[in-house]
């Protein structure tokens, strides 16, 4: 089932109009800490739109598998993002669920020697919801 996200075309337009400003790729992402009680917020970099097998487009981020947010998302996938575009002075607040797309560990991930940092990363997608 494909989800119709009415503001997605507007977000794409905002990204296009702010593409020369490197700050427009940064947004704040809040997850729920593993204690289930308090939020944790951090800045993440938008890595583009990801199209799911059923045709949905989701927001894509990359994270280190050792990051606390990996455990947080595995325990509770709900998250909220706040994204400000400085050039056009637009702000988006997006509520949805996160999904980790895990790449297999490479031998160097376990050993820690001669590690290629890119091999430590998960892809993550953010599935926005239209209404709660």
CSV table of C-alpha atoms in Angstrom, one decimal:
chain,number,residue,atom,x,y,z
A,1,UNK,CA,0.0,0.0,0.0
A,2,UNK,CA,1.5,3.3,-1.0
A,3,UNK,CA,1.2,6.3,1.4
A,4,UNK,CA,0.2,9.6,-0.1
A,5,UNK,CA,2.2,12.3,1.7
A,6,UNK,CA,0.6,15.6,0.7
A,7,UNK,CA,3.6,17.7,1.8
A,8,UNK,CA,6.3,15.6,0.1
A,9,UNK,CA,6.2,17.7,-3.1
A,10,UNK,CA,6.6,20.9,-1.0
A,11,UNK,CA,9.5,19.3,0.8
A,12,UNK,CA,11.2,18.4,-2.5
A,13,UNK,CA,10.7,22.0,-3.6
A,14,UNK,CA,12.2,23.3,-0.4
A,15,UNK,CA,15.2,21.1,-0.8
A,16,UNK,CA,15.7,22.3,-4.4
A,17,UNK,CA,15.5,26.0,-3.4
A,18,UNK,CA,17.9,25.5,-0.6
A,19,UNK,CA,20.4,23.1,-2.3
A,20,UNK,CA,23.3,25.6,-2.3
A,21,UNK,CA,23.1,26.0,1.5
A,22,UNK,CA,24.9,23.0,3.1
A,23,UNK,CA,23.0,23.7,6.4
A,24,UNK,CA,19.8,22.7,4.7
A,25,UNK,CA,20.9,19.0,4.7
A,26,UNK,CA,21.0,19.0,8.6
A,27,UNK,CA,17.9,18.3,10.6
A,28,UNK,CA,17.1,17.4,14.2
A,29,UNK,CA,15.8,14.0,14.9
A,30,UNK,CA,14.3,13.0,18.3
A,31,UNK,CA,13.9,9.4,19.4
A,32,UNK,CA,12.8,7.8,22.7
A,33,UNK,CA,15.6,6.7,25.0
A,34,UNK,CA,15.8,3.0,25.8
A,35,UNK,CA,14.4,3.8,29.3
A,36,UNK,CA,11.2,4.6,27.4
A,37,UNK,CA,10.7,7.9,29.3
A,38,UNK,CA,12.8,10.6,27.9
A,39,UNK,CA,13.5,11.9,24.4
A,40,UNK,CA,16.9,12.1,22.8
A,41,UNK,CA,17.5,14.6,20.0
A,42,UNK,CA,20.5,15.0,17.7
A,43,UNK,CA,21.4,16.4,14.4
A,44,UNK,CA,21.5,14.1,11.4
A,45,UNK,CA,22.3,14.6,7.7
A,46,UNK,CA,19.6,14.0,5.1
A,47,UNK,CA,21.0,11.6,2.5
A,48,UNK,CA,18.2,11.7,0.0
A,49,UNK,CA,14.8,10.0,-0.6
A,50,UNK,CA,14.6,6.3,-0.5
A,51,UNK,CA,11.9,4.5,-2.5
A,52,UNK,CA,10.5,1.4,-0.7
A,53,UNK,CA,9.5,-1.7,-2.6
A,54,UNK,CA,5.8,-0.6,-2.5
A,55,UNK,CA,6.6,2.8,-4.0
A,56,UNK,CA,6.6,5.0,-0.9
A,57,UNK,CA,9.3,7.6,-0.6
A,58,UNK,CA,10.9,8.0,2.7
A,59,UNK,CA,13.6,10.2,4.1
A,60,UNK,CA,17.1,8.5,4.3
A,61,UNK,CA,19.8,9.0,6.9
A,62,UNK,CA,22.9,7.1,7.7
A,63,UNK,CA,24.2,6.2,11.2
A,64,UNK,CA,27.0,4.4,12.8
A,65,UNK,CA,25.8,1.0,14.1
A,66,UNK,CA,27.4,1.8,17.5
A,67,UNK,CA,25.2,4.9,17.9
A,68,UNK,CA,22.8,4.9,20.8
A,69,UNK,CA,20.0,5.7,18.4
A,70,UNK,CA,20.2,2.2,16.9
A,71,UNK,CA,19.2,0.6,20.2
A,72,UNK,CA,16.6,3.3,20.7
A,73,UNK,CA,15.0,2.7,17.3
A,74,UNK,CA,15.0,-1.1,17.8
A,75,UNK,CA,13.1,-0.6,21.1
A,76,UNK,CA,10.7,2.1,19.9
A,77,UNK,CA,10.7,3.2,16.2
A,78,UNK,CA,8.6,6.4,16.7
A,79,UNK,CA,10.5,9.6,16.0
A,80,UNK,CA,10.0,13.2,15.2
A,81,UNK,CA,12.2,15.4,13.0
A,82,UNK,CA,12.4,19.2,12.9
A,83,UNK,CA,13.9,20.6,9.7
A,84,UNK,CA,14.7,24.3,9.1
A,85,UNK,CA,15.6,25.7,5.7
A,86,UNK,CA,17.5,28.9,6.2
A,87,UNK,CA,17.2,30.3,2.6
A,88,UNK,CA,13.5,30.1,2.3
A,89,UNK,CA,12.8,30.3,6.1
A,90,UNK,CA,10.6,27.2,6.1
A,91,UNK,CA,10.3,24.7,8.9
A,92,UNK,CA,9.0,21.1,8.8
A,93,UNK,CA,8.0,19.0,11.7
A,94,UNK,CA,7.6,15.4,10.7
A,95,UNK,CA,6.3,12.5,12.9
A,96,UNK,CA,6.8,8.9,11.8
A,97,UNK,CA,8.6,5.7,12.4
A,98,UNK,CA,12.3,4.8,11.7
A,99,UNK,CA,13.5,1.7,10.1
A,100,UNK,CA,17.1,0.5,10.1
A,101,UNK,CA,18.3,-1.1,6.9
A,102,UNK,CA,21.2,-3.1,8.2
A,103,UNK,CA,24.2,-4.0,6.0
A,104,UNK,CA,26.1,-7.1,7.0
A,105,UNK,CA,29.2,-6.6,9.2
A,106,UNK,CA,32.5,-6.9,7.4
A,107,UNK,CA,35.4,-8.7,9.0
A,108,UNK,CA,37.1,-5.3,9.7
A,109,UNK,CA,34.0,-4.3,11.8
A,110,UNK,CA,34.7,-7.0,14.4
A,111,UNK,CA,38.5,-6.6,14.4
A,112,UNK,CA,38.5,-2.8,14.5
A,113,UNK,CA,41.8,-2.8,12.7
A,114,UNK,CA,42.1,-1.2,9.3
A,115,UNK,CA,38.5,-0.4,9.5
A,116,UNK,CA,36.7,1.4,6.7
A,117,UNK,CA,34.4,3.8,8.6
A,118,UNK,CA,31.7,3.5,5.9
A,119,UNK,CA,31.3,-0.2,6.7
A,120,UNK,CA,30.1,0.6,10.2
A,121,UNK,CA,27.0,2.5,9.0
A,122,UNK,CA,23.4,1.5,8.8
A,123,UNK,CA,21.0,3.1,6.4
A,124,UNK,CA,17.9,4.3,8.1
A,125,UNK,CA,14.7,5.4,6.6
A,126,UNK,CA,12.0,7.6,8.2
A,127,UNK,CA,8.5,6.7,7.3
A,128,UNK,CA,6.4,9.9,7.9
A,129,UNK,CA,2.8,9.7,8.8
A,130,UNK,CA,0.1,12.0,7.6
A,131,UNK,CA,-1.9,11.9,10.8
A,132,UNK,CA,-1.6,10.4,14.2
